[in-house]
Short mmCIF file of C-alpha atoms and ligand atoms in Angstrom, two decimals:
data_model
loop_
_atom_site.label_atom_id
_atom_site.label_comp_id
_atom_site.label_asym_id
_atom_site.label_seq_id
_atom_site.Cartn_x
_atom_site.Cartn_y
_atom_site.Cartn_z
CA MET A 51 -27.27 35.09 -129.05
CA SER A 52 -28.88 32.41 -126.86
CA LYS A 53 -31.06 29.80 -128.52
CA THR A 54 -34.83 30.20 -128.74
CA TYR A 55 -37.50 27.57 -129.40
CA ARG A 56 -40.75 27.20 -131.31
CA VAL A 57 -43.36 26.21 -128.72
CA ALA A 58 -46.95 25.01 -129.09
CA ILE A 59 -49.49 24.77 -126.28
CA LEU A 60 -52.08 22.09 -127.06
CA GLY A 61 -55.15 22.84 -124.91
CA ALA A 62 -54.21 26.53 -124.70
CA THR A 63 -57.70 27.68 -123.75
CA GLY A 64 -58.03 25.36 -120.73
CA ALA A 65 -57.24 25.92 -117.06
CA VAL A 66 -53.73 24.46 -117.37
CA GLY A 67 -53.17 25.85 -120.89
CA THR A 68 -53.73 29.46 -119.84
CA GLU A 69 -51.37 28.93 -116.89
CA LEU A 70 -48.75 27.50 -119.27
CA LEU A 71 -49.02 30.66 -121.34
CA GLU A 72 -48.55 32.84 -118.27
CA LEU A 73 -45.57 30.80 -117.04
CA LEU A 74 -43.76 30.87 -120.40
CA GLU A 75 -43.97 34.66 -120.20
CA SER A 76 -43.24 35.17 -116.49
CA ARG A 77 -40.33 32.68 -116.45
CA ASN A 78 -38.98 34.19 -119.63
CA PHE A 79 -38.79 30.86 -121.43
CA PRO A 80 -36.78 31.36 -124.66
CA VAL A 81 -39.75 31.33 -127.04
CA ALA A 82 -38.99 32.05 -130.71
CA GLU A 83 -42.57 31.47 -131.83
CA LEU A 84 -45.70 30.38 -129.96
CA LYS A 85 -48.66 28.47 -131.36
CA LEU A 86 -51.86 28.19 -129.34
CA LEU A 87 -53.80 25.05 -130.23
CA ALA A 88 -57.21 23.87 -129.04
CA SER A 89 -60.35 22.31 -130.52
CA GLU A 90 -62.41 23.69 -133.42
CA ARG A 91 -64.63 25.32 -130.75
CA SER A 92 -61.91 27.83 -129.93
CA VAL A 93 -60.89 28.82 -133.44
CA GLY A 94 -60.79 32.58 -133.72
CA ARG A 95 -60.23 33.24 -130.04
CA SER A 96 -57.03 35.01 -129.11
CA LEU A 97 -54.95 35.04 -125.95
CA PRO A 98 -52.34 37.58 -124.84
CA PHE A 99 -48.62 36.71 -124.75
CA LYS A 100 -45.87 39.29 -124.22
CA GLY A 101 -48.09 42.18 -125.27
CA GLU A 102 -49.38 40.46 -128.42
CA ASN A 103 -52.68 38.73 -129.06
CA ILE A 104 -52.08 35.26 -130.45
CA ILE A 105 -54.90 33.65 -132.44
CA VAL A 106 -55.91 30.16 -131.31
CA GLU A 107 -55.77 27.50 -134.05
CA ALA A 108 -57.41 24.06 -134.21
CA VAL A 109 -54.87 21.29 -133.71
CA SER A 110 -53.96 19.65 -137.04
CA ASP A 111 -51.04 17.95 -138.82
CA ARG A 112 -50.15 21.29 -140.30
CA ALA A 113 -50.32 23.18 -137.01
CA LEU A 114 -47.78 20.76 -135.51
CA GLU A 115 -45.17 21.41 -138.18
CA ASN A 116 -42.04 23.43 -137.33
CA VAL A 117 -42.45 23.11 -133.59
CA ASP A 118 -39.64 22.20 -131.15
CA ILE A 119 -41.67 21.70 -127.96
CA VAL A 120 -45.36 20.84 -127.52
CA LEU A 121 -46.80 21.42 -124.05
CA ALA A 122 -49.96 19.31 -124.15
CA SER A 123 -52.86 19.64 -121.73
CA ALA A 124 -55.98 18.77 -123.68
CA GLY A 125 -56.93 15.40 -122.18
CA GLY A 126 -55.77 11.84 -122.78
CA SER A 127 -57.60 11.15 -126.04
CA THR A 128 -56.29 14.36 -127.65
CA SER A 129 -52.75 13.48 -126.54
CA LYS A 130 -53.10 9.95 -127.89
CA ALA A 131 -54.29 11.36 -131.20
CA TRP A 132 -51.61 14.04 -131.61
CA ALA A 133 -48.48 13.33 -129.54
CA SER A 134 -46.90 10.84 -131.93
CA VAL A 135 -47.77 13.11 -134.89
CA ALA A 136 -45.87 15.95 -133.19
CA VAL A 137 -42.90 13.66 -132.43
CA GLU A 138 -42.78 12.42 -136.04
CA LYS A 139 -42.59 16.04 -137.13
CA GLY A 140 -39.58 16.60 -134.84
CA ALA A 141 -41.05 18.05 -131.65
CA VAL A 142 -40.60 16.87 -128.08
CA VAL A 143 -43.98 16.55 -126.35
CA ILE A 144 -44.39 17.25 -122.63
CA ASP A 145 -47.76 15.70 -121.94
CA ASN A 146 -49.92 16.56 -118.96
CA SER A 147 -52.47 13.79 -119.56
CA SER A 148 -52.33 10.27 -118.15
CA ALA A 149 -52.08 8.76 -121.66
CA PHE A 150 -48.37 7.85 -121.61
CA ARG A 151 -47.36 8.08 -117.95
CA MET A 152 -46.92 4.37 -117.29
CA ASN A 153 -45.41 3.61 -120.73
CA PRO A 154 -41.89 2.24 -120.07
CA ASP A 155 -40.56 4.30 -123.01
CA VAL A 156 -41.85 7.54 -121.52
CA PRO A 157 -40.03 9.25 -118.63
CA LEU A 158 -42.34 10.54 -115.90
CA ILE A 159 -40.64 13.53 -114.35
CA VAL A 160 -40.76 15.81 -111.35
CA PRO A 161 -37.64 17.95 -111.94
CA GLU A 162 -36.84 18.24 -108.20
CA VAL A 163 -36.97 14.44 -107.86
CA ASN A 164 -35.83 12.56 -110.99
CA PRO A 165 -34.45 15.04 -113.56
CA GLN A 166 -31.97 12.38 -114.74
CA ALA A 167 -34.86 10.41 -116.32
CA ALA A 168 -35.23 13.13 -118.99
CA ALA A 169 -32.05 11.89 -120.70
CA ASP A 170 -33.88 8.69 -121.76
CA HIS A 171 -36.75 10.33 -123.58
CA LYS A 172 -37.79 9.22 -127.07
CA GLY A 173 -39.85 12.26 -127.91
CA ILE A 174 -42.57 12.16 -125.23
CA ILE A 175 -42.13 13.08 -121.57
CA ALA A 176 -45.06 12.72 -119.20
CA ASN A 177 -46.00 15.20 -116.52
CA PRO A 178 -47.26 13.22 -113.51
CA ASN A 179 -50.70 13.41 -111.94
CA CYS A 180 -51.15 16.56 -109.83
CA THR A 181 -51.62 14.91 -106.43
CA THR A 182 -48.59 12.70 -107.12
CA ILE A 183 -46.34 15.66 -108.00
CA LEU A 184 -47.29 17.48 -104.81
CA MET A 185 -46.75 14.42 -102.63
CA THR A 186 -43.38 13.48 -104.17
CA LEU A 187 -41.97 16.97 -103.46
CA ALA A 188 -42.51 16.47 -99.71
CA VAL A 189 -41.72 12.76 -99.47
CA TRP A 190 -38.63 12.47 -101.71
CA PRO A 191 -36.27 14.55 -99.53
CA LEU A 192 -37.21 12.40 -96.50
CA HIS A 193 -36.91 9.18 -98.54
CA GLN A 194 -33.34 10.22 -99.45
CA VAL A 195 -32.37 10.24 -95.77
CA ARG A 196 -34.31 7.14 -94.62
CA PRO A 197 -36.22 5.08 -97.19
CA VAL A 198 -39.96 5.27 -96.75
CA GLN A 199 -41.60 1.83 -96.59
CA ARG A 200 -45.29 2.72 -96.70
CA ILE A 201 -47.35 5.78 -97.61
CA VAL A 202 -51.01 6.28 -96.66
CA ALA A 203 -52.46 9.36 -98.35
CA ALA A 204 -55.83 11.09 -98.14
CA THR A 205 -56.43 13.89 -100.61
CA TYR A 206 -58.72 16.93 -100.65
CA GLN A 207 -58.78 17.85 -104.34
CA SER A 208 -59.98 21.10 -105.84
CA ALA A 209 -62.32 21.59 -108.78
CA SER A 210 -59.44 22.78 -111.00
CA GLY A 211 -58.32 19.17 -111.42
CA ALA A 212 -61.44 18.67 -113.55
CA GLY A 213 -60.70 21.75 -115.69
CA ALA A 214 -61.87 25.30 -116.16
CA LYS A 215 -65.51 24.26 -116.68
CA ALA A 216 -65.60 22.47 -113.32
CA MET A 217 -64.22 25.57 -111.59
CA ALA A 218 -66.94 27.69 -113.18
CA GLU A 219 -69.56 25.11 -112.19
CA VAL A 220 -68.62 25.32 -108.49
CA LYS A 221 -69.07 29.11 -108.59
CA THR A 222 -72.45 28.82 -110.33
CA GLN A 223 -73.58 26.13 -107.89
CA SER A 224 -72.47 28.24 -104.90
CA SER A 225 -74.43 31.28 -106.02
CA ALA A 226 -77.49 29.11 -106.80
CA ILE A 227 -77.41 27.59 -103.31
CA LEU A 228 -77.00 31.03 -101.70
CA LYS A 229 -80.09 32.18 -103.61
CA GLY A 230 -82.01 29.15 -102.33
CA GLU A 231 -82.00 27.43 -105.75
CA GLU A 232 -81.06 23.83 -106.61
CA PRO A 233 -77.41 23.50 -107.74
CA VAL A 234 -76.97 21.98 -111.23
CA ALA A 235 -74.15 19.46 -111.86
CA GLU A 236 -73.22 19.09 -115.52
CA VAL A 237 -69.41 18.88 -115.59
CA LEU A 238 -68.85 17.02 -112.32
CA PRO A 239 -71.15 14.09 -111.46
CA TYR A 240 -72.63 15.65 -108.29
CA PRO A 241 -72.94 19.16 -106.86
CA LEU A 242 -69.56 20.07 -105.34
CA ALA A 243 -70.49 23.44 -103.79
CA PHE A 244 -71.10 22.99 -100.04
CA ASN A 245 -70.42 19.28 -100.54
CA LEU A 246 -67.63 16.78 -101.26
CA PHE A 247 -67.48 13.33 -102.85
CA PRO A 248 -64.99 10.52 -103.47
CA HIS A 249 -62.91 11.33 -106.56
CA ASN A 250 -64.87 11.13 -109.79
CA SER A 251 -62.25 9.24 -111.84
CA PRO A 252 -63.40 5.78 -113.03
CA LEU A 253 -63.54 3.01 -110.43
CA THR A 254 -61.40 -0.08 -111.04
CA ASP A 255 -62.00 -3.74 -110.07
CA SER A 256 -59.63 -3.25 -107.12
CA GLY A 257 -62.13 -0.89 -105.49
CA TYR A 258 -59.73 2.02 -105.95
CA CYS A 259 -60.51 4.80 -108.41
CA GLU A 260 -57.98 5.60 -111.14
CA GLU A 261 -56.81 8.76 -109.37
CA GLU A 262 -55.85 6.69 -106.31
CA LEU A 263 -53.96 4.14 -108.41
CA LYS A 264 -52.10 6.98 -110.17
CA MET A 265 -50.71 8.03 -106.79
CA VAL A 266 -49.57 4.45 -106.19
CA ASN A 267 -48.08 3.61 -109.57
CA GLU A 268 -46.71 7.01 -110.59
CA THR A 269 -44.96 7.60 -107.25
CA ARG A 270 -43.19 4.26 -107.61
CA LYS A 271 -42.12 5.07 -111.17
CA ILE A 272 -40.83 8.54 -110.23
CA PHE A 273 -38.96 7.21 -107.16
CA GLY A 274 -37.57 4.35 -109.27
CA THR A 275 -38.71 1.61 -106.89
CA GLN A 276 -41.59 -0.86 -106.70
CA GLU A 277 -40.80 -1.56 -103.05
CA ILE A 278 -42.83 1.24 -101.42
CA ARG A 279 -46.32 0.19 -100.29
CA ILE A 280 -48.77 3.01 -101.08
CA THR A 281 -52.50 3.44 -100.53
CA ALA A 282 -54.65 6.51 -101.11
CA THR A 283 -58.19 7.81 -100.72
CA CYS A 284 -58.90 10.70 -103.09
CA VAL A 285 -61.75 13.11 -102.46
CA ARG A 286 -63.02 16.08 -104.46
CA VAL A 287 -63.69 19.13 -102.24
CA PRO A 288 -65.30 22.51 -103.01
CA VAL A 289 -62.01 24.40 -103.32
CA LEU A 290 -61.25 26.18 -106.59
CA ARG A 291 -57.60 25.51 -107.36
CA ALA A 292 -55.26 24.01 -104.76
CA HIS A 293 -55.13 20.42 -103.59
CA SER A 294 -54.46 19.37 -99.97
CA GLU A 295 -53.13 16.02 -98.78
CA ALA A 296 -52.80 14.28 -95.42
CA ILE A 297 -49.79 11.96 -95.69
CA ASN A 298 -48.79 9.21 -93.27
CA LEU A 299 -45.29 7.83 -93.78
CA GLU A 300 -43.83 4.67 -92.30
CA PHE A 301 -40.07 4.14 -92.11
CA ALA A 302 -37.93 1.17 -90.95
CA GLU A 303 -36.69 3.25 -88.01
CA PRO A 304 -37.97 6.34 -86.18
CA PHE A 305 -37.84 9.68 -88.05
CA SER A 306 -38.14 12.61 -85.67
CA PRO A 307 -40.47 15.46 -86.67
CA ASP A 308 -37.65 17.94 -86.00
CA GLU A 309 -35.31 16.17 -88.37
CA ALA A 310 -38.05 16.01 -91.02
CA ARG A 311 -38.68 19.74 -90.50
CA GLU A 312 -35.00 20.52 -90.91
CA ILE A 313 -34.80 18.49 -94.15
CA LEU A 314 -37.99 20.00 -95.59
CA SER A 315 -36.97 23.54 -94.63
CA HIS A 316 -34.42 23.51 -97.46
CA ALA A 317 -36.01 21.00 -99.85
CA PRO A 318 -36.45 22.32 -103.41
CA GLY A 319 -40.01 23.32 -104.29
CA VAL A 320 -41.15 23.02 -100.66
CA LYS A 321 -42.04 25.75 -98.16
CA LEU A 322 -42.39 24.75 -94.54
CA LEU A 323 -45.34 26.61 -93.02
CA GLU A 324 -46.10 25.93 -89.37
CA ASP A 325 -47.10 28.12 -86.45
CA TRP A 326 -48.14 25.71 -83.73
CA GLY A 327 -49.03 28.55 -81.30
CA LYS A 328 -51.61 29.92 -83.75
CA ASN A 329 -52.71 26.54 -85.14
CA TYR A 330 -51.67 27.99 -88.50
CA PHE A 331 -50.75 25.50 -91.20
CA PRO A 332 -50.98 25.25 -95.02
CA MET A 333 -54.34 26.14 -96.54
CA PRO A 334 -55.43 25.93 -100.18
CA ILE A 335 -56.18 29.66 -100.36
CA GLU A 336 -52.55 30.39 -99.47
CA ALA A 337 -51.14 27.73 -101.80
CA SER A 338 -53.15 29.09 -104.78
CA GLY A 339 -50.95 30.95 -107.23
CA ARG A 340 -47.73 29.89 -105.47
CA ASP A 341 -44.98 27.78 -106.94
CA GLU A 342 -43.99 25.92 -103.76
CA VAL A 343 -45.84 23.11 -102.05
CA LEU A 344 -46.68 24.24 -98.50
CA VAL A 345 -45.92 21.59 -95.88
CA GLY A 346 -46.73 21.59 -92.17
CA ARG A 347 -48.29 19.80 -89.18
CA ILE A 348 -45.30 17.44 -89.15
CA ARG A 349 -45.77 15.16 -86.16
CA GLN A 350 -44.97 11.74 -84.81
CA ASP A 351 -47.64 9.15 -85.63
CA ILE A 352 -48.85 8.09 -82.19
CA SER A 353 -50.01 4.76 -83.61
CA HIS A 354 -46.57 3.69 -84.91
CA PRO A 355 -43.05 4.26 -83.52
CA CYS A 356 -41.59 4.70 -87.04
CA GLY A 357 -44.48 6.75 -88.43
CA LEU A 358 -44.64 10.40 -89.40
CA GLU A 359 -47.70 12.50 -90.25
CA LEU A 360 -47.66 15.59 -92.47
CA TRP A 361 -50.07 17.89 -94.22
CA LEU A 362 -49.52 19.72 -97.51
CA CYS A 363 -51.24 22.09 -99.91
CA GLY A 364 -50.11 22.89 -103.45
CA ASP A 365 -51.48 24.74 -106.43
CA GLN A 366 -52.88 22.02 -108.65
CA ILE A 367 -52.79 24.10 -111.83
CA ARG A 368 -49.30 25.45 -111.18
CA LYS A 369 -46.88 22.93 -109.61
CA GLY A 370 -49.45 20.16 -110.02
CA ALA A 371 -49.51 20.69 -113.79
CA ALA A 372 -48.32 23.77 -115.75
CA LEU A 373 -45.27 24.76 -113.70
CA ASN A 374 -43.95 21.20 -113.59
CA ALA A 375 -44.35 20.97 -117.39
CA VAL A 376 -42.51 24.27 -117.97
CA GLN A 377 -39.76 23.15 -115.57
CA ILE A 378 -39.37 19.97 -117.67
CA ALA A 379 -39.05 22.16 -120.79
CA GLU A 380 -36.42 24.27 -118.99
CA LEU A 381 -34.57 21.07 -118.04
CA LEU A 382 -34.55 19.92 -121.69
CA VAL A 383 -33.13 23.27 -122.77
CA GLU A 384 -30.52 23.36 -119.99
CA LYS A 385 -29.34 19.77 -120.63
CA ASN A 386 -29.58 20.13 -124.40
CA LEU A 387 -32.05 17.23 -124.62
CA LEU A 388 -34.40 18.58 -127.24
CA GLN A 389 -33.37 16.14 -129.95
CA PRO A 390 -35.12 12.85 -129.20
CA THR A 391 -32.70 9.92 -129.27
CA LYS A 392 -35.16 7.64 -131.14
CA ALA A 393 -38.48 8.31 -132.82
CA TYR A 394 -41.36 7.44 -130.51
CA VAL A 395 -43.44 4.45 -131.53
CA ALA A 396 -46.87 4.44 -129.91
CA ARG A 397 -47.78 1.10 -128.31
P1 A2P B 568 -61.46 24.02 -126.20
O1 A2P B 568 -61.46 25.20 -125.27
O2 A2P B 568 -61.41 24.41 -127.64
O3 A2P B 568 -62.50 22.99 -125.86
P2 A2P B 568 -59.79 22.12 -119.38
O4 A2P B 568 -58.90 21.02 -118.83
O5 A2P B 568 -59.70 23.39 -118.62
O6 A2P B 568 -61.20 21.63 -119.55
O7 A2P B 568 -59.24 22.45 -120.87
C1 A2P B 568 -59.13 21.46 -121.89
C2 A2P B 568 -58.34 22.03 -123.05
O8 A2P B 568 -58.21 21.00 -124.03
C3 A2P B 568 -59.02 23.19 -123.75
O9 A2P B 568 -58.04 24.06 -124.27
C4 A2P B 568 -59.76 22.48 -124.87
O10 A2P B 568 -60.03 23.30 -125.99
C5 A2P B 568 -58.74 21.45 -125.25
N1 A2P B 568 -59.36 20.34 -125.99
C6 A2P B 568 -60.36 19.54 -125.56
N2 A2P B 568 -60.67 18.63 -126.52
C7 A2P B 568 -59.84 18.87 -127.57
C8 A2P B 568 -59.67 18.28 -128.86
N3 A2P B 568 -60.41 17.26 -129.26
N4 A2P B 568 -58.73 18.80 -129.68
C9 A2P B 568 -57.96 19.85 -129.28
N5 A2P B 568 -58.10 20.45 -128.07
C10 A2P B 568 -59.02 19.97 -127.24
#
């Protein structure tokens, strides 16, 4: 009989948590037992899994006992509080928050890009930032053929990146505006419906917000090089659940759009979607609910002989978060990497 695993979802009631639950079922992950963990607020709720209703428990020392894999998506402070507890109790934690991503002891993995990094884990593996995951899927296959020297990204990020409450808020604001009422912003800093604003993550002294610096630093860590120059402008847009990105790439020598198209047409996790005659290219409504990142509008940068422009859309909750985490869990199972080599010591 094939091996099965005791899995816990920390943040099970959230936007990513509920998607994790669905993916474990639809991808037939070998689950022996499933624990759904959230805050005290959710105690008593239940969520369906494989025809059963599983009761949500508050996260606690006890709840993290006898678990092989924790899929965590409950925010950075919850991960900081509970990840090392779970590792001490013998679990491997796949963490969707930014808490451990830049820790040198924690692999940061996109399975299509750097699966080999999983072998070095010490109990915690980080799931990268959503915009970073989506961008790396399109850029890595090109970088393998001719190293990219500079990336300039502009993002159009959906409400889902701020969680289920932000998604609900955009709907409420939209219906208020349509009724001629003032939209109320409680979860996000400003009304997002019929509006957009620069990304709401904290600003840093550099003038970049944290989301923008995640794209810079995480991409370099995943690609295993500090040499690539990266800059980004991240913007929140009134889309429910898929992010879009305009990406400008600069190489040392010309990279023809046709060659890039050919490479991306069989790149893992990527779907090329272009109909130039109809001006039809990736859109967030088509990327929503899909596993692949949709890439199109590949064209020569007219401002630079070695530049390439592309456009992509990807489901932020799925490949940008939950799917990537489940793929990491599948990788650990496939490569037999569930026993951490050394206990994790939080720094
Ligand atoms: P809860 O629903 O009980 O608040 P989202 O990203 O969609 O906002 O979801 C966040 C997830 O993280 C939810 O499942 C939420 O649970 C969970 N969560 C938030 N704070 C905590 C906490 N302090 N302890 C455990 N789970 C938490």
